[in-house]
Amino acid sequence: MLSKSQARTFFLVGTLLFSLLFLFLTVDSVRQVPAQTRAKNITPAVARGKHLWDANNCMGCHTLLGEGAYYAPELTKVYERRGAAWMDVFLKDPQAMFPGQRKMVKYKFSDQDRQDLIAFFKWIGEMDLNGFPPRPSRDLNAGLPAQVTPPAPPSTRADAPAPRPTTQPSSQAAARVAAAPAMPVKFQQLCVACHMLGGKGGRVGPALDGVGKKYNVASLRKWLEDPQGVKPGTAMPKLPFTAQELDQMVAFLLAQK
Amino acid sequence: MKFKSQKVAYWFFAACMLLLTLQLTYGFIMAFAHMGLDGLHDYIPFNAARATHTNLLVVWLLTGFMGATHFIIPEEADRELYSVPLAYLQLVSLLVVGVVAIIGFHFNWWEGRKFLEIPRPLDYLVVVNVLLFIYNIGMTVWNGKRFTTTGIVLFMGLFSAALLYLPGMIYFTNQTFDSYFRWWVVHLWVEGVWELIMGAILAYLLIKLTGVDREVIEKWLYVIVGLTFLSGILGTGHHYYYIGTPRYWLWIGGLFSALEPLAFLGMALFAVAMYRRSGRQHPNKISLYWTVGCAIMAFVGAGFLGFAHTLPQVNLYTHGTLVTAMHGHLAFWGAYAMIVLAIITYSMPLMTGRKLWNNMPGLLAFWTSNIGMVGMTGAFAVAGIAQVYLERKLGLDFMVVQKEIEVHFFGLTLAATLFSVGITLFIYNFIKHGLPRDEMVGDQSLDADWVEPHQKESVAAAPAPEKSTPKTGKKAKA
Ligand code: HEM
Ligand code: HEM
Ligand SMILES: [Fe+2]
């Protein structure tokens, strides 16, 4: 039977051996990680973004690389999922984007801060993570760039100047989209996060198929410039369009008949 | 209680009770937030509640370990504590740092790294504080009349835990390195050096409660902590699967972390075997329950539920979901919370002279809190598995899934209420013991391993409680 001194030897030798092995593997990992994580892309902006990430304890609600809390979405691939423009708007006022939903803290980020955070997420998203996050075996959201949330509360739709969704066979809608003025980049970046068009997009706001029938240039422009002014309390945020982008957007939307 | 300085343990334990109560309060805040009841969002956002919940957990467990050490080390070293004022100073400063940190969390002041949220300036104070503690205990051990394996393993565990706090204080810009070395603290604590602390306290309690020969128990202690490090060190690799580290961690981490349950299995078998072997009946039933229960629940929570998601093929899907929270709760509870509660229930009668060691509230506290915690684990498990399936398998959006699993947080709240009733009863019993009394110093009648059954319920009110004559000569040894 094992004696006490043998047991002690087992403990001491085992601990020493495996500590050394661990240190050896650590040295090797430290050598390999910079390449695997594209560390050369860590710009000062990324470093500042990382600092913001820590300083606000974002990990206290979200996970990143699968580490953190389980209250808010996994953000490893958020750059790919949402894009820079959307994130910029969202970070200005998170609760405005998803009203009535689980709340995110509204931080007083400067324009620079938001760009830094976006740079940080972009860098994170490009790492080689050995296959994480896993690809769903049946991706129900396939093709949806957006967050699918339950339909907006009735009030947003019933008395809204915004159109009620008209259900259109998506093939028809798609055909019309093709014929209409080209879809502005900003539309893809921002609007589809909440609105459907041709069967694709989010469900926070009403679908935009047929929106051109309900508006004219002036009313649509007014709505986009100041949603809160037209309809106080609406879920629709004021989006950052340049004058030219606004023109394109209005033209595009009016063509959705 | 043999030495006067063992009394300091009481104040550490009292602090534990206070911090535990606060921890649970913040647990409820989070459970409600998960159900959509986030009315406190503007004052206590989820991340503040969470940082408070987990840091309070870590602080009260550490306070408990320190209390246990102040109780055990004088006895193992067979001398008074090196310095009692130092011990009080250390306790008070620890609490001050802890409270400042927690208030800071509510004002967005933190480091924002899971489990290591304490802001950097306070980290230095923590280090100074722990050095004080290590110094005080180290000097006690060093000047002691004897060196026991239990004492040495306990000291080594505490010392390495202090040392391992340091890698967590290095700043890395690269998130992967940040995470890599953060695990040196988090993983190497709970699946490494803390197991030494737990093993040593467990060994001490088993020696006291079962009266099995010290040599036998300490031999197994070595085997168990040997197994811990054999598997646990490279087992760190189970956190290095998907964070941007080389691929070889998938099989190294998978293989070694799959062996980690062995140490916990060892502890459970060992505790049960020693319990069976004890030819006598120690009157402190409640402490025996917590001791043996700890070894068993540690195996279930850490060993079994840890194994459940440790293989890389499984972890790919469960990584960073509520499945992790399920395991985290039962593992911390079984292994570390229960061992602290076990030493508290063992030492309180010895310090205060009140033998509340087989009473109804105490037994109910044990059963209700454990049943409640198992229920909470179940609620997290169902929520976690549903989340993995809907989000990771079917690809539904995170927030959609959260809505689907809200109901399980109602279940969690119910179980947590039951759990909290148990903890309340425990604290009630704790308070009923009253303060430690100087008359108990040197009074070994209650220390004795053997107390006649008919003496069980008598309350020692007199300065010199009835002496019981140990039937065996083992007292001298233990
Ligand atoms: C008493 C011992 C243990 C405690 C207190 C404990 C606690 C925890 C906690 C709190 C986490 C979450 C960490 C984080 O995400 O920051 C965690 C993660 C994990 N634990 Fe343990 N654990 C213990 C033992 C074990 C054992 C023995 C195993 C394996 C057999 C294990 C396997 C895991 C795995 C695989 C994860 C990562 C989960 C993920 O990817 O999200 N644990 N543990
Ligand atoms: C009233 C009882 C409790 C309730 C309602 C509760 C609830 C919660 C909730 C909701 C979370 C956050 C999960 C998330 O990030 O979304 C959490 C985290 C945690 N709790 Fe508790 N808890 C309670 C008691 C405890 C106890 C007694 C312990 C330890 C023994 C504990 C240890 C932990 C740990 C380690 C985490 C972090 C888990 C992880 O990140 O994987 N909790 N708790
Ligand atoms: Fe671990």
Short mmCIF file of C-alpha atoms in Angstrom, two decimals, chain B:
data_model
loop_
_atom_site.label_atom_id
_atom_site.label_comp_id
_atom_site.label_asym_id
_atom_site.label_seq_id
_atom_site.Cartn_x
_atom_site.Cartn_y
_atom_site.Cartn_z
CA MET B 1 -10.49 25.84 21.70
CA LYS B 2 -6.94 25.54 22.87
CA PHE B 3 -5.54 29.00 22.21
CA LYS B 4 -6.90 32.41 22.92
CA SER B 5 -5.93 33.77 19.51
CA GLN B 6 -8.17 31.27 17.76
CA LYS B 7 -10.98 33.61 18.70
CA VAL B 8 -10.13 35.96 15.84
CA ALA B 9 -11.67 33.38 13.55
CA TYR B 10 -15.06 34.40 14.87
CA TRP B 11 -14.82 37.90 13.46
CA PHE B 12 -13.77 36.62 10.07
CA PHE B 13 -16.75 34.30 10.07
CA ALA B 14 -19.10 37.06 11.13
CA ALA B 15 -17.86 39.13 8.19
CA CYS B 16 -18.55 36.13 5.95
CA MET B 17 -22.17 36.02 7.02
CA LEU B 18 -22.61 39.69 6.26
CA LEU B 19 -21.00 39.54 2.83
CA LEU B 20 -22.91 36.38 1.93
CA THR B 21 -26.19 38.11 2.68
CA LEU B 22 -25.28 40.98 0.40
CA GLN B 23 -24.14 38.60 -2.31
CA LEU B 24 -27.53 36.92 -2.39
CA THR B 25 -29.31 40.26 -2.60
CA TYR B 26 -27.42 41.06 -5.77
CA GLY B 27 -28.16 37.58 -7.10
CA PHE B 28 -31.86 38.37 -6.86
CA ILE B 29 -31.37 41.68 -8.63
CA MET B 30 -29.84 39.82 -11.57
CA ALA B 31 -32.43 37.07 -11.57
CA PHE B 32 -35.15 39.72 -11.79
CA ALA B 33 -33.33 41.58 -14.54
CA HIS B 34 -33.22 38.33 -16.53
CA MET B 35 -36.99 38.16 -16.17
CA GLY B 36 -37.37 41.64 -17.60
CA LEU B 37 -37.86 43.32 -14.24
CA ASP B 38 -34.99 45.73 -14.48
CA GLY B 39 -36.38 48.69 -12.57
CA LEU B 40 -33.03 49.22 -10.89
CA HIS B 41 -31.24 49.57 -14.22
CA ASP B 42 -30.50 53.25 -13.81
CA TYR B 43 -28.93 52.80 -10.38
CA ILE B 44 -27.55 49.30 -10.46
CA PRO B 45 -27.07 48.20 -14.07
CA PHE B 46 -26.62 44.49 -14.62
CA ASN B 47 -22.85 44.68 -14.86
CA ALA B 48 -22.64 46.42 -11.48
CA ALA B 49 -24.91 43.83 -9.90
CA ARG B 50 -22.90 41.05 -11.41
CA ALA B 51 -19.50 42.38 -10.42
CA THR B 52 -20.83 42.89 -6.90
CA HIS B 53 -22.33 39.39 -6.75
CA THR B 54 -19.18 37.58 -7.86
CA ASN B 55 -16.69 39.77 -6.02
CA LEU B 56 -18.62 39.46 -2.79
CA LEU B 57 -18.56 35.73 -3.34
CA VAL B 58 -14.81 35.68 -3.76
CA VAL B 59 -14.25 38.05 -0.83
CA TRP B 60 -16.44 36.13 1.59
CA LEU B 61 -14.86 32.84 0.60
CA LEU B 62 -11.39 34.29 1.11
CA THR B 63 -12.49 35.78 4.42
CA GLY B 64 -13.80 32.34 5.34
CA PHE B 65 -10.52 30.69 4.36
CA MET B 66 -8.67 33.24 6.46
CA GLY B 67 -10.95 32.65 9.42
CA ALA B 68 -10.48 28.92 9.03
CA THR B 69 -6.74 29.43 8.92
CA HIS B 70 -6.74 31.50 12.08
CA PHE B 71 -8.63 28.73 13.78
CA ILE B 72 -6.68 25.78 12.40
CA ILE B 73 -3.09 27.00 12.25
CA PRO B 74 -2.58 27.74 15.96
CA GLU B 75 -3.79 24.27 16.71
CA GLU B 76 -1.72 22.59 14.02
CA ALA B 77 1.38 24.59 14.94
CA ASP B 78 0.56 24.19 18.62
CA ARG B 79 1.09 27.82 19.58
CA GLU B 80 -0.73 31.14 19.71
CA LEU B 81 -1.08 33.17 16.56
CA TYR B 82 1.99 35.27 15.86
CA SER B 83 0.09 38.53 16.22
CA VAL B 84 -3.55 39.04 17.07
CA PRO B 85 -3.63 42.82 16.40
CA LEU B 86 -2.18 42.16 12.98
CA ALA B 87 -4.99 39.70 12.30
CA TYR B 88 -7.63 42.29 13.22
CA LEU B 89 -5.89 44.97 11.22
CA GLN B 90 -5.81 42.65 8.26
CA LEU B 91 -9.50 41.77 8.54
CA VAL B 92 -10.57 45.37 8.82
CA SER B 93 -8.43 46.53 5.93
CA LEU B 94 -9.68 43.67 3.78
CA LEU B 95 -13.25 44.70 4.45
CA VAL B 96 -12.49 48.33 3.75
CA VAL B 97 -10.92 47.51 0.41
CA GLY B 98 -13.80 45.20 -0.44
CA VAL B 99 -16.45 47.75 0.43
CA VAL B 100 -14.70 50.55 -1.45
CA ALA B 101 -14.42 48.30 -4.50
CA ILE B 102 -18.09 47.44 -4.39
CA ILE B 103 -19.17 51.02 -4.01
CA GLY B 104 -16.86 51.84 -6.91
CA PHE B 105 -18.65 49.29 -9.10
CA HIS B 106 -21.82 51.30 -8.71
CA PHE B 107 -20.04 54.34 -10.10
CA ASN B 108 -18.53 52.64 -13.12
CA TRP B 109 -15.12 52.34 -11.44
CA TRP B 110 -13.58 48.98 -12.20
CA GLU B 111 -11.22 47.02 -14.33
CA GLY B 112 -13.91 45.24 -16.29
CA ARG B 113 -12.29 41.84 -16.44
CA LYS B 114 -14.53 39.04 -15.32
CA PHE B 115 -13.89 38.09 -11.69
CA LEU B 116 -11.00 40.57 -11.48
CA GLU B 117 -13.14 43.70 -11.58
CA ILE B 118 -11.45 45.31 -8.58
CA PRO B 119 -9.84 48.52 -9.87
CA ARG B 120 -6.09 48.48 -10.22
CA PRO B 121 -5.21 50.88 -7.37
CA LEU B 122 -7.17 48.68 -4.99
CA ASP B 123 -5.36 45.61 -6.32
CA TYR B 124 -2.19 46.90 -4.73
CA LEU B 125 -3.98 47.26 -1.41
CA VAL B 126 -5.26 43.71 -1.75
CA VAL B 127 -1.68 42.55 -2.28
CA VAL B 128 -0.46 44.39 0.81
CA ASN B 129 -3.35 42.99 2.78
CA VAL B 130 -2.68 39.43 1.73
CA LEU B 131 1.02 39.86 2.48
CA LEU B 132 0.08 40.86 6.02
CA PHE B 133 -2.00 37.74 6.33
CA ILE B 134 0.67 35.47 4.87
CA TYR B 135 3.27 37.04 7.14
CA ASN B 136 1.18 36.51 10.24
CA ILE B 137 0.36 32.93 9.39
CA GLY B 138 3.85 32.22 8.08
CA MET B 139 5.42 33.37 11.33
CA THR B 140 2.99 31.25 13.31
CA VAL B 141 3.82 28.16 11.28
CA TRP B 142 7.53 28.90 11.29
CA ASN B 143 7.72 29.33 15.06
CA GLY B 144 5.33 26.48 15.65
CA LYS B 145 6.02 23.55 17.89
CA ARG B 146 5.12 21.11 15.17
CA PHE B 147 4.65 20.91 11.42
CA THR B 148 1.69 18.93 10.25
CA THR B 149 0.85 18.02 6.70
CA THR B 150 -2.55 19.64 7.09
CA GLY B 151 -0.96 22.86 8.27
CA ILE B 152 1.64 22.89 5.52
CA VAL B 153 -0.83 22.13 2.73
CA LEU B 154 -3.12 24.87 4.00
CA PHE B 155 -0.29 27.36 4.12
CA MET B 156 0.99 26.37 0.68
CA GLY B 157 -2.49 26.80 -0.75
CA LEU B 158 -2.84 30.28 0.69
CA PHE B 159 0.65 31.28 -0.31
CA SER B 160 0.26 30.14 -3.92
CA ALA B 161 -3.15 31.76 -4.14
CA ALA B 162 -1.54 35.06 -3.17
CA LEU B 163 1.23 34.55 -5.71
CA LEU B 164 -1.20 33.71 -8.49
CA TYR B 165 -3.05 36.96 -7.97
CA LEU B 166 -0.16 38.77 -9.59
CA PRO B 167 -0.44 37.62 -13.23
CA GLY B 168 -3.96 39.04 -13.16
CA MET B 169 -2.54 42.49 -12.61
CA ILE B 170 -0.54 42.77 -15.82
CA TYR B 171 -2.13 44.94 -18.49
CA PHE B 172 -2.29 43.53 -22.01
CA THR B 173 -3.69 45.31 -25.01
CA ASN B 174 -4.19 42.05 -26.84
CA GLN B 175 -7.49 40.64 -25.57
CA THR B 176 -6.16 37.11 -25.96
CA PHE B 177 -3.19 37.65 -23.68
CA ASP B 178 -5.42 39.52 -21.28
CA SER B 179 -7.65 36.48 -21.11
CA TYR B 180 -4.79 34.00 -21.08
CA PHE B 181 -3.29 35.39 -17.91
CA ARG B 182 -6.61 36.19 -16.33
CA TRP B 183 -7.18 32.45 -16.24
CA TRP B 184 -3.99 32.00 -14.29
CA VAL B 185 -5.84 33.66 -11.48
CA VAL B 186 -9.35 32.38 -12.01
CA HIS B 187 -8.76 28.82 -13.14
CA LEU B 188 -5.57 28.13 -11.21
CA TRP B 189 -7.34 29.35 -8.12
CA VAL B 190 -10.53 27.33 -8.23
CA GLU B 191 -9.15 24.27 -9.96
CA GLY B 192 -5.72 24.42 -8.37
CA VAL B 193 -4.55 26.10 -5.23
CA TRP B 194 -7.95 26.62 -3.65
CA GLU B 195 -8.35 22.86 -3.75
CA LEU B 196 -5.30 22.68 -1.48
CA ILE B 197 -7.04 24.99 0.94
CA MET B 198 -10.25 23.02 0.67
CA GLY B 199 -8.44 19.69 0.99
CA ALA B 200 -6.57 20.85 4.08
CA ILE B 201 -9.71 22.14 5.82
CA LEU B 202 -11.49 18.95 4.85
CA ALA B 203 -8.66 16.85 6.25
CA TYR B 204 -8.64 18.85 9.48
CA LEU B 205 -12.38 18.45 9.90
CA LEU B 206 -12.29 14.75 9.14
CA ILE B 207 -9.50 14.20 11.65
CA LYS B 208 -11.53 16.03 14.25
CA LEU B 209 -14.93 14.68 13.45
CA THR B 210 -14.22 11.07 12.60
CA GLY B 211 -11.16 10.47 14.72
CA VAL B 212 -9.57 8.40 11.98
CA ASP B 213 -5.82 8.37 12.33
CA ARG B 214 -4.14 11.54 11.14
CA GLU B 215 -1.50 9.64 9.17
CA VAL B 216 -4.14 7.91 7.08
CA ILE B 217 -6.03 11.09 6.35
CA GLU B 218 -2.97 13.12 5.50
CA LYS B 219 -1.68 10.47 3.14
CA TRP B 220 -4.88 10.76 1.17
CA LEU B 221 -4.63 14.51 1.31
CA TYR B 222 -1.36 14.27 -0.60
CA VAL B 223 -2.84 11.92 -3.14
CA ILE B 224 -5.78 14.25 -3.72
CA VAL B 225 -3.82 17.44 -4.09
CA GLY B 226 -1.39 15.52 -6.27
CA LEU B 227 -4.27 14.59 -8.57
CA THR B 228 -5.47 18.19 -8.49
CA PHE B 229 -2.27 19.59 -9.92
CA LEU B 230 -1.64 16.68 -12.23
CA SER B 231 -4.90 17.42 -14.03
CA GLY B 232 -5.66 21.02 -13.09
CA ILE B 233 -2.55 22.80 -14.30
CA LEU B 234 -2.73 21.66 -17.90
CA GLY B 235 -6.50 21.60 -17.49
CA THR B 236 -6.29 25.39 -17.74
CA GLY B 237 -6.32 24.57 -21.42
CA HIS B 238 -10.12 24.21 -21.31
CA HIS B 239 -10.25 27.99 -21.28
CA TYR B 240 -7.82 28.24 -24.18
CA TYR B 241 -9.90 26.50 -26.81
CA TYR B 242 -11.56 29.46 -28.46
CA ILE B 243 -9.84 32.66 -27.44
CA GLY B 244 -7.20 32.93 -30.15
CA THR B 245 -4.66 30.49 -28.72
CA PRO B 246 -3.01 27.60 -30.60
CA ARG B 247 -5.05 24.61 -31.57
CA TYR B 248 -3.09 22.11 -29.48
CA TRP B 249 -4.93 23.40 -26.42
CA LEU B 250 -8.03 21.63 -27.70
CA TRP B 251 -6.63 18.19 -27.01
CA ILE B 252 -4.30 19.11 -24.14
CA GLY B 253 -7.00 21.07 -22.34
CA GLY B 254 -9.62 18.47 -23.19
CA LEU B 255 -7.56 15.55 -21.97
CA PHE B 256 -6.30 17.01 -18.73
CA SER B 257 -9.44 18.85 -17.72
CA ALA B 258 -11.36 15.62 -18.28
CA LEU B 259 -9.15 14.16 -15.54
CA GLU B 260 -9.90 16.99 -13.11
CA PRO B 261 -13.02 15.32 -11.66
CA LEU B 262 -10.73 12.59 -10.28
CA ALA B 263 -9.48 14.88 -7.53
CA PHE B 264 -13.06 15.73 -6.58
CA LEU B 265 -14.10 12.11 -6.80
CA GLY B 266 -11.14 11.32 -4.55
CA MET B 267 -12.34 13.85 -2.01
CA ALA B 268 -15.89 12.53 -2.04
CA LEU B 269 -14.85 8.89 -1.68
CA PHE B 270 -12.33 9.81 0.96
CA ALA B 271 -14.77 11.81 3.05
CA VAL B 272 -17.42 9.11 2.87
CA ALA B 273 -14.91 6.36 3.62
CA MET B 274 -13.51 8.22 6.64
CA TYR B 275 -17.04 8.89 7.84
CA ARG B 276 -17.82 5.19 7.62
CA ARG B 277 -14.60 4.23 9.35
CA SER B 278 -15.12 6.50 12.27
CA GLY B 279 -15.87 4.17 15.11
CA ARG B 280 -17.38 6.96 17.13
CA GLN B 281 -20.13 9.41 17.10
CA HIS B 282 -19.08 13.01 17.18
CA PRO B 283 -21.87 15.10 18.63
CA ASN B 284 -21.42 17.93 16.11
CA LYS B 285 -23.77 16.36 13.59
CA ILE B 286 -24.30 19.57 11.69
CA SER B 287 -20.65 20.05 10.98
CA LEU B 288 -20.34 16.45 9.89
CA TYR B 289 -23.19 17.01 7.44
CA TRP B 290 -21.54 20.09 5.98
CA THR B 291 -18.17 18.36 5.77
CA VAL B 292 -19.28 15.20 4.03
CA GLY B 293 -21.87 17.16 2.05
CA CYS B 294 -19.16 19.50 0.82
CA ALA B 295 -17.06 16.68 -0.56
CA ILE B 296 -20.07 15.17 -2.33
CA MET B 297 -21.49 18.41 -3.73
CA ALA B 298 -18.04 19.50 -4.88
CA PHE B 299 -17.86 16.34 -6.91
CA VAL B 300 -21.29 16.92 -8.42
CA GLY B 301 -20.85 20.64 -9.13
CA ALA B 302 -17.21 20.85 -10.10
CA GLY B 303 -16.43 17.29 -11.14
CA PHE B 304 -19.57 16.08 -12.83
CA LEU B 305 -21.02 19.33 -14.15
CA GLY B 306 -17.53 20.58 -15.02
CA PHE B 307 -16.91 17.44 -17.05
CA ALA B 308 -20.24 17.90 -18.77
CA HIS B 309 -18.98 20.89 -20.77
CA THR B 310 -15.23 20.51 -20.71
CA LEU B 311 -14.65 18.54 -23.89
CA PRO B 312 -13.87 20.91 -26.77
CA GLN B 313 -16.62 19.48 -28.98
CA VAL B 314 -19.21 20.30 -26.33
CA ASN B 315 -17.62 23.51 -25.15
CA LEU B 316 -17.74 24.94 -28.66
CA TYR B 317 -21.50 25.17 -28.18
CA THR B 318 -21.79 25.82 -24.46
CA HIS B 319 -18.89 28.29 -24.15
CA GLY B 320 -20.17 31.52 -22.67
CA THR B 321 -23.79 30.46 -22.16
CA LEU B 322 -25.94 29.92 -19.10
CA VAL B 323 -24.62 26.35 -19.00
CA THR B 324 -21.45 27.88 -17.60
CA ALA B 325 -23.46 29.75 -14.95
CA MET B 326 -25.12 26.48 -13.95
CA HIS B 327 -21.76 24.84 -13.34
CA GLY B 328 -20.30 27.95 -11.69
CA HIS B 329 -23.02 28.01 -9.05
CA LEU B 330 -22.92 24.40 -7.94
CA ALA B 331 -19.13 24.21 -8.13
CA PHE B 332 -18.54 27.27 -5.98
CA TRP B 333 -21.24 26.21 -3.61
CA GLY B 334 -20.19 22.60 -3.19
CA ALA B 335 -16.48 23.07 -3.04
CA TYR B 336 -15.88 26.40 -1.37
CA ALA B 337 -19.00 27.78 0.20
CA MET B 338 -19.78 24.49 1.92
CA ILE B 339 -16.28 23.99 3.27
CA VAL B 340 -16.40 27.44 4.84
CA LEU B 341 -19.81 26.71 6.34
CA ALA B 342 -18.45 23.37 7.58
CA ILE B 343 -15.57 24.92 9.48
CA ILE B 344 -17.88 27.59 10.84
CA THR B 345 -20.28 25.02 12.22
CA TYR B 346 -17.38 23.07 13.64
CA SER B 347 -15.63 25.93 15.35
CA MET B 348 -18.52 28.03 16.65
CA PRO B 349 -19.42 25.77 19.58
CA LEU B 350 -15.77 25.57 20.51
CA MET B 351 -15.34 29.31 20.53
CA THR B 352 -18.60 30.23 22.21
CA GLY B 353 -19.35 27.24 24.35
CA ARG B 354 -22.87 26.90 23.02
CA LYS B 355 -23.50 23.49 21.62
CA LEU B 356 -25.92 24.32 18.84
CA TRP B 357 -24.61 21.40 16.90
CA ASN B 358 -27.56 19.18 16.39
CA ASN B 359 -30.54 21.54 16.48
CA MET B 360 -33.48 21.93 14.14
CA PRO B 361 -32.62 25.30 12.55
CA GLY B 362 -29.09 24.09 11.87
CA LEU B 363 -30.20 20.87 10.20
CA LEU B 364 -32.90 22.67 8.24
CA ALA B 365 -30.33 25.21 7.10
CA PHE B 366 -28.28 22.40 5.65
CA TRP B 367 -31.11 20.72 3.81
CA THR B 368 -32.97 23.79 2.58
CA SER B 369 -29.93 25.56 1.25
CA ASN B 370 -28.71 22.46 -0.54
CA ILE B 371 -32.06 21.59 -2.03
CA GLY B 372 -32.45 25.23 -3.05
CA MET B 373 -29.05 25.30 -4.69
CA VAL B 374 -29.75 22.08 -6.59
CA GLY B 375 -32.98 23.67 -7.78
CA MET B 376 -31.12 26.78 -8.93
CA THR B 377 -28.66 24.60 -10.77
CA GLY B 378 -31.56 22.87 -12.47
CA ALA B 379 -33.10 26.18 -13.53
CA PHE B 380 -29.81 27.39 -14.98
CA ALA B 381 -29.35 24.03 -16.67
CA VAL B 382 -32.70 24.11 -18.45
CA ALA B 383 -32.23 27.75 -19.45
CA GLY B 384 -28.68 27.04 -20.59
CA ILE B 385 -29.51 23.98 -22.64
CA ALA B 386 -32.41 25.77 -24.30
CA GLN B 387 -30.14 28.71 -25.05
CA VAL B 388 -27.46 26.50 -26.58
CA TYR B 389 -29.99 24.74 -28.72
CA LEU B 390 -31.90 27.76 -29.96
CA GLU B 391 -29.00 30.16 -30.33
CA ARG B 392 -26.01 28.04 -31.17
CA LYS B 393 -27.73 25.19 -32.99
CA LEU B 394 -30.68 26.83 -34.69
CA GLY B 395 -29.08 30.24 -35.02
CA LEU B 396 -31.86 32.30 -33.46
CA ASP B 397 -31.01 35.77 -32.33
CA PHE B 398 -29.69 36.20 -28.79
CA MET B 399 -32.49 38.46 -27.59
CA VAL B 400 -35.21 36.28 -29.08
CA VAL B 401 -33.82 33.34 -27.18
CA GLN B 402 -33.59 35.34 -23.97
CA LYS B 403 -37.32 35.99 -24.20
CA GLU B 404 -37.97 32.30 -24.64
CA ILE B 405 -36.02 31.35 -21.53
CA GLU B 406 -37.29 34.11 -19.25
CA VAL B 407 -39.60 31.68 -17.50
CA HIS B 408 -36.68 29.64 -16.21
CA PHE B 409 -35.51 32.66 -14.31
CA PHE B 410 -38.79 32.57 -12.47
CA GLY B 411 -37.91 29.01 -11.53
CA LEU B 412 -34.47 30.23 -10.54
CA THR B 413 -36.01 32.84 -8.27
CA LEU B 414 -38.19 30.26 -6.54
CA ALA B 415 -35.24 27.96 -5.92
CA ALA B 416 -33.11 30.89 -4.84
CA THR B 417 -35.76 31.84 -2.31
CA LEU B 418 -35.64 28.37 -0.82
CA PHE B 419 -31.87 28.59 -0.80
CA SER B 420 -31.98 31.95 0.94
CA VAL B 421 -34.29 30.56 3.61
CA GLY B 422 -31.61 27.98 4.33
CA ILE B 423 -28.91 30.63 4.54
CA THR B 424 -31.10 32.74 6.81
CA LEU B 425 -31.49 29.79 9.17
CA PHE B 426 -27.75 29.29 9.08
CA ILE B 427 -27.14 32.89 10.02
CA TYR B 428 -29.80 32.67 12.71
CA ASN B 429 -27.92 29.78 14.25
CA PHE B 430 -24.68 31.67 13.89
CA ILE B 431 -26.07 34.63 15.81
CA LYS B 432 -27.58 32.37 18.44
CA HIS B 433 -24.11 31.10 19.28
CA GLY B 434 -23.22 34.49 20.66
CA LEU B 435 -19.70 35.84 20.94
CA PRO B 436 -16.56 33.84 21.58
CA ARG B 437 -15.76 33.61 25.26
CA ASP B 438 -12.43 33.69 27.00
CA GLU B 439 -13.59 30.96 29.36
CA MET B 440 -13.47 28.59 26.43
CA VAL B 441 -9.73 29.07 26.03
CA GLY B 442 -7.93 25.99 27.13
CA ASP B 443 -11.22 24.26 27.69
CA GLN B 444 -10.79 21.10 25.80
CA SER B 445 -13.93 19.41 26.90
CA LEU B 446 -15.64 20.44 23.68
CA ASP B 447 -12.53 20.03 21.60
CA ALA B 448 -12.45 16.43 22.58
CA ASP B 449 -13.09 14.12 19.73
CA TRP B 450 -15.38 12.14 21.86
CA VAL B 451 -18.32 13.45 23.78
CA GLU B 452 -20.80 11.21 25.48
CA PRO B 453 -24.12 11.17 23.63
CA HIS B 454 -26.11 12.32 26.69
CA GLN B 455 -24.10 15.56 26.81
CA LYS B 456 -25.14 16.52 23.34
CA GLU B 457 -27.77 19.13 23.98
CA SER B 458 -26.55 20.69 27.20
CA VAL B 459 -25.67 24.30 26.85
CA ALA B 460 -22.42 25.28 28.46
CA ALA B 461 -23.43 28.33 30.38
CA ALA B 462 -21.10 27.90 33.30
CA PRO B 463 -17.53 29.19 32.98
CA ALA B 464 -16.24 25.67 33.26
CA PRO B 465 -18.50 23.33 31.33
CA GLU B 466 -18.60 19.69 32.18
CA LYS B 467 -15.48 17.82 31.29
CA SER B 468 -15.82 14.70 29.30
CA THR B 469 -13.10 12.17 29.39
CA PRO B 470 -11.93 11.14 25.97
CA LYS B 471 -12.25 7.39 25.71
CA THR B 472 -9.37 7.00 23.39
CA GLY B 473 -5.95 8.48 23.53
CA LYS B 474 -6.35 10.04 20.13
CA LYS B 475 -6.82 13.51 21.49
CA ALA B 476 -3.13 13.79 22.10
CA LYS B 477 -2.45 12.98 18.50
CA ALA B 478 -5.07 15.16 16.92
#
